[in-house]
Rosetta silent file (secondary structure, phi, psi, omega in degrees, C-alpha in Angstrom):
SEQUENCE: MKTHFLLLLPLLVSFPVSGGASGHTVDHEPPLLGGWQPIEHVKDPHVQEIAKFAITEHNEEAKTNLKFKRVIRGEEQVVAGMNYRLIVAAKDGKVTNNYEVVVWEKLWESFRKLTSFKPV
SCORE:     score description
SCORE:     0.000 S_00000001
   1 L     0.000  -42.903 -179.937  157.473   80.256  -95.413 S_00000001
   2 H   -63.707  -37.268  179.679  159.265   82.910  -93.370 S_00000001
   3 H   -63.779  -41.730  178.557  159.687   80.414  -90.503 S_00000001
   4 H   -61.825  -41.611  179.654  161.344   77.873  -92.837 S_00000001
   5 H   -62.447  -43.803 -179.096  163.760   80.518  -94.060 S_00000001
   6 H   -65.335  -33.258  177.674  164.689   81.498  -90.493 S_00000001
   7 H   -71.937  -33.968 -178.750  165.306   77.840  -89.615 S_00000001
   8 H   -84.919  -17.573 -176.162  167.520   77.324  -92.676 S_00000001
   9 H   -55.782  -46.524  178.958  169.433   80.595  -92.329 S_00000001
  10 H   -60.593  -35.021  177.809  172.039   79.256  -89.839 S_00000001
  11 H   -67.272  -41.713 -179.891  172.748   76.335  -92.184 S_00000001
  12 H   -65.373  -38.425 -179.303  173.173   78.627  -95.178 S_00000001
  13 H   -71.309  -39.565 -176.704  175.511   80.905  -93.279 S_00000001
  14 H   -79.607  -19.113 -177.914  177.648   78.075  -91.870 S_00000001
  15 H   -57.889  -54.372 -179.358  177.918   76.167  -95.167 S_00000001
  16 H   -69.758  -28.396 -178.434  180.579   78.364  -96.819 S_00000001
  17 H   -70.487  -35.834 -176.406  182.399   78.922  -93.527 S_00000001
  18 L   -82.205    0.489  179.061  182.800   75.207  -92.842 S_00000001
  19 L    95.647    8.521  177.399  184.353   74.529  -96.221 S_00000001
  20 L    85.307 -169.895 -175.420  181.213   73.255  -97.908 S_00000001
  21 L   -68.451  -28.762 -176.084  179.879   69.730  -98.071 S_00000001
  22 L   -74.827  -19.869 -178.412  183.291   68.146  -98.676 S_00000001
  23 L    81.834   -0.888  178.692  184.704   69.429  -95.388 S_00000001
  24 L   -76.094  145.374  175.118  187.852   70.687  -97.140 S_00000001
  25 L  -117.105  158.558  179.729  189.261   74.000  -96.077 S_00000001
  26 L   -84.002  130.875  179.640  191.415   76.383  -98.034 S_00000001
  27 L   -70.205  -38.306 -176.760  195.071   76.417  -96.926 S_00000001
  28 L  -118.219  122.495  177.289  195.706   79.988  -98.059 S_00000001
  29 L   -74.402  138.740  174.832  193.205   82.741  -97.502 S_00000001
  30 L   -66.365  150.476 -179.881  192.822   85.136 -100.416 S_00000001
  31 L   -62.641  142.020  176.723  194.054   88.637  -99.608 S_00000001
  32 L   -73.513  134.253  176.016  191.446   90.938  -98.160 S_00000001
  33 L   -64.286  130.835 -179.039  190.541   93.776 -100.451 S_00000001
  34 L    84.443   -5.667  178.616  191.881   96.924  -98.895 S_00000001
  35 L   -84.381  158.971  178.290  194.096   94.969  -96.505 S_00000001
  36 L   -77.799  133.638  178.721  197.844   95.460  -96.220 S_00000001
  37 E  -121.082  138.590 -179.826  199.933   92.917  -98.138 S_00000001
  38 E   -63.629  145.323  173.208  203.689   92.401  -97.682 S_00000001
  39 L   -93.176  116.935 -176.287  205.995   93.656 -100.424 S_00000001
  40 L   -74.246  -35.567 -174.310  208.261   90.749 -101.296 S_00000001
  41 L  -115.326   82.591 -177.533  210.839   92.682 -103.302 S_00000001
  42 L   -71.946  -11.476  176.238  211.698   95.852 -101.401 S_00000001
  43 L   -87.784    0.949  176.233  214.678   96.394 -103.712 S_00000001
  44 L   -55.692  135.735 -177.912  212.289   96.847 -106.638 S_00000001
  45 H   -54.940  -35.583 -179.563  213.097  100.191 -108.318 S_00000001
  46 H   -68.118  -41.242  178.424  209.534  101.468 -107.857 S_00000001
  47 H   -64.088  -41.697  177.268  209.573  100.725 -104.114 S_00000001
  48 H   -60.943  -41.409  179.332  212.967  102.455 -103.842 S_00000001
  49 H   -63.208  -41.744  178.132  211.556  105.458 -105.693 S_00000001
  50 H   -61.577  -44.906 -179.416  208.584  105.654 -103.300 S_00000001
  51 H   -63.584  -43.946  179.014  210.934  105.566 -100.288 S_00000001
  52 H   -64.211  -38.182  175.863  213.196  108.272 -101.719 S_00000001
  53 H   -59.062  -45.269 -178.572  210.128  110.394 -102.453 S_00000001
  54 H   -60.819  -43.365  179.613  209.042  110.052  -98.803 S_00000001
  55 H   -64.314  -45.684 -179.907  212.455  111.176  -97.518 S_00000001
  56 H   -61.141  -46.240  179.476  212.570  114.133  -99.925 S_00000001
  57 H   -62.098  -44.328  179.271  209.039  115.245  -99.015 S_00000001
  58 H   -61.732  -43.320  178.589  209.746  114.934  -95.301 S_00000001
  59 H   -57.650  -42.208  179.622  212.954  116.953  -95.679 S_00000001
  60 H   -67.814  -42.595 -177.204  211.025  119.745  -97.405 S_00000001
  61 H   -72.109  -42.265 -173.377  208.162  119.735  -94.881 S_00000001
  62 H   -98.277   -0.380 -178.287  210.240  119.382  -91.694 S_00000001
  63 L    55.807   47.052  177.047  213.312  121.312  -92.888 S_00000001
  64 L  -112.342  179.000 -179.229  215.561  118.313  -92.186 S_00000001
  65 L  -135.636   51.095  177.939  218.380  116.749  -94.178 S_00000001
  66 L   -69.582  145.786  177.074  217.820  112.993  -93.943 S_00000001
  67 E  -115.472  124.226  179.496  219.678  110.822  -96.458 S_00000001
  68 E   -61.413  133.354  175.368  217.969  107.696  -97.774 S_00000001
  69 E  -110.535  -57.574 -178.004  219.866  104.466  -97.021 S_00000001
  70 E  -168.551  163.937  172.344  217.529  101.540  -97.757 S_00000001
  71 E   -95.012  125.594 -178.951  214.063  100.020  -97.474 S_00000001
  72 E   -85.089  -48.536  176.409  213.978   97.445  -94.694 S_00000001
  73 E  -159.853  169.134 -178.894  210.475   96.079  -95.308 S_00000001
  74 E  -163.744  165.036  176.198  207.163   97.216  -96.655 S_00000001
  75 E  -137.310  156.694  176.337  203.491   96.613  -97.263 S_00000001
  76 E  -131.196  153.792 -176.734  201.080   97.814  -99.892 S_00000001
  77 E  -140.460  127.289  177.129  197.340   98.421  -99.807 S_00000001
  78 E   -77.895  123.242  175.913  194.957   98.829 -102.714 S_00000001
  79 L  -132.961 -148.075  170.026  192.857  101.970 -102.236 S_00000001
  80 L   -77.833   73.870 -169.693  191.870  104.604 -104.797 S_00000001
  81 L   119.595 -138.425 -178.474  195.375  104.003 -106.058 S_00000001
  82 E  -142.624  135.278  169.768  197.965  102.366 -103.813 S_00000001
  83 E   -99.850  138.541  174.071  199.233  103.007 -100.301 S_00000001
  84 E  -118.665  124.301  174.709  202.790  102.015  -99.491 S_00000001
  85 E  -114.032  112.125 -173.108  203.800  101.583  -95.848 S_00000001
  86 E  -121.879  145.536  166.999  207.559  101.211  -95.667 S_00000001
  87 E   -99.681  117.800 -171.654  210.160  100.938  -92.938 S_00000001
  88 E  -120.502  135.286  172.076  213.023  103.038  -94.264 S_00000001
  89 E   -91.917  130.906  179.148  216.543  103.546  -92.921 S_00000001
  90 E  -139.371  143.804 -177.658  217.753  107.126  -93.287 S_00000001
  91 E   -93.743  130.925  176.099  220.904  108.842  -92.112 S_00000001
  92 E  -118.031   95.014 -173.038  220.685  111.997  -90.017 S_00000001
  93 L    71.579 -116.073 -179.887  224.238  113.309  -89.877 S_00000001
  94 L  -101.081   -5.016 -175.748  226.257  110.342  -88.625 S_00000001
  95 E  -104.889  133.592  175.313  223.335  108.432  -87.114 S_00000001
  96 E  -102.301  128.673  178.224  221.067  106.081  -89.071 S_00000001
  97 E  -124.436  161.024  177.002  217.483  105.732  -87.829 S_00000001
  98 E  -103.435  143.426 -178.500  214.443  103.821  -89.040 S_00000001
  99 E  -134.091  144.530  170.935  211.207  105.518  -90.029 S_00000001
 100 E   -97.051  122.262  179.869  207.741  104.294  -90.961 S_00000001
 101 E  -119.748  145.831  173.791  206.526  106.163  -94.013 S_00000001
 102 E  -126.744  125.501  179.456  203.184  105.954  -95.787 S_00000001
 103 E  -123.328  131.438  175.284  202.858  107.208  -99.349 S_00000001
 104 E   -99.644  129.435 -177.510  199.619  107.316 -101.325 S_00000001
 105 E  -131.626  136.605  168.642  200.100  106.969 -105.061 S_00000001
 106 E  -120.377   94.928 -172.878  197.803  107.166 -108.075 S_00000001
 107 H   -59.661  -39.163 -177.250  200.166  106.096 -110.839 S_00000001
 108 H   -68.941  -16.894  177.869  197.739  106.899 -113.675 S_00000001
 109 H  -106.841    3.032 -173.107  197.541  110.518 -112.462 S_00000001
 110 L    52.642   44.384 -176.455  201.256  110.861 -111.642 S_00000001
 111 E  -113.087  132.576  172.359  200.113  111.651 -108.084 S_00000001
 112 E  -140.828  143.408  177.122  202.015  110.937 -104.875 S_00000001
 113 E  -144.734  130.049  173.063  201.449  112.190 -101.354 S_00000001
 114 E   -78.020  116.303 -176.760  203.354  111.538  -98.149 S_00000001
 115 E  -104.520  -16.512  178.879  200.605  110.828  -95.616 S_00000001
 116 E  -157.436  142.644  177.349  202.670  109.704  -92.619 S_00000001
 117 E  -152.145  113.846 -179.190  206.290  109.868  -91.478 S_00000001
 118 E  -148.535  148.720  177.072  207.352  108.773  -88.006 S_00000001
 119 E   -69.243  148.960  175.858  210.372  107.258  -86.268 S_00000001
 120 L  -124.709    0.000    0.000  210.178  103.606  -85.253 S_00000001
């Protein structure tokens, strides 16, 4: 019995990968749980709020005076809450630079934390 199972195992494993008996494949892969997904509407007020939070937190931590300009692009990741990874333009005096910021948010707890801030 064990031998039969071992002989059939490669067939069982390859069946779902090959698209099943019909040979059809899925055009669009479902998003991976925990994977980063693009944010389509970076002008969404919540995304803007997250970006402004990141700039404010960085200013307090690094004793800088960056001024938020705009969100260029972003991704989100479902975790125990939500991670936002944004490319943000911010003005430092007369010069505007881009920064990659990561903010972890648990909306139901009113919790936000800046976990990464670096120039790009």
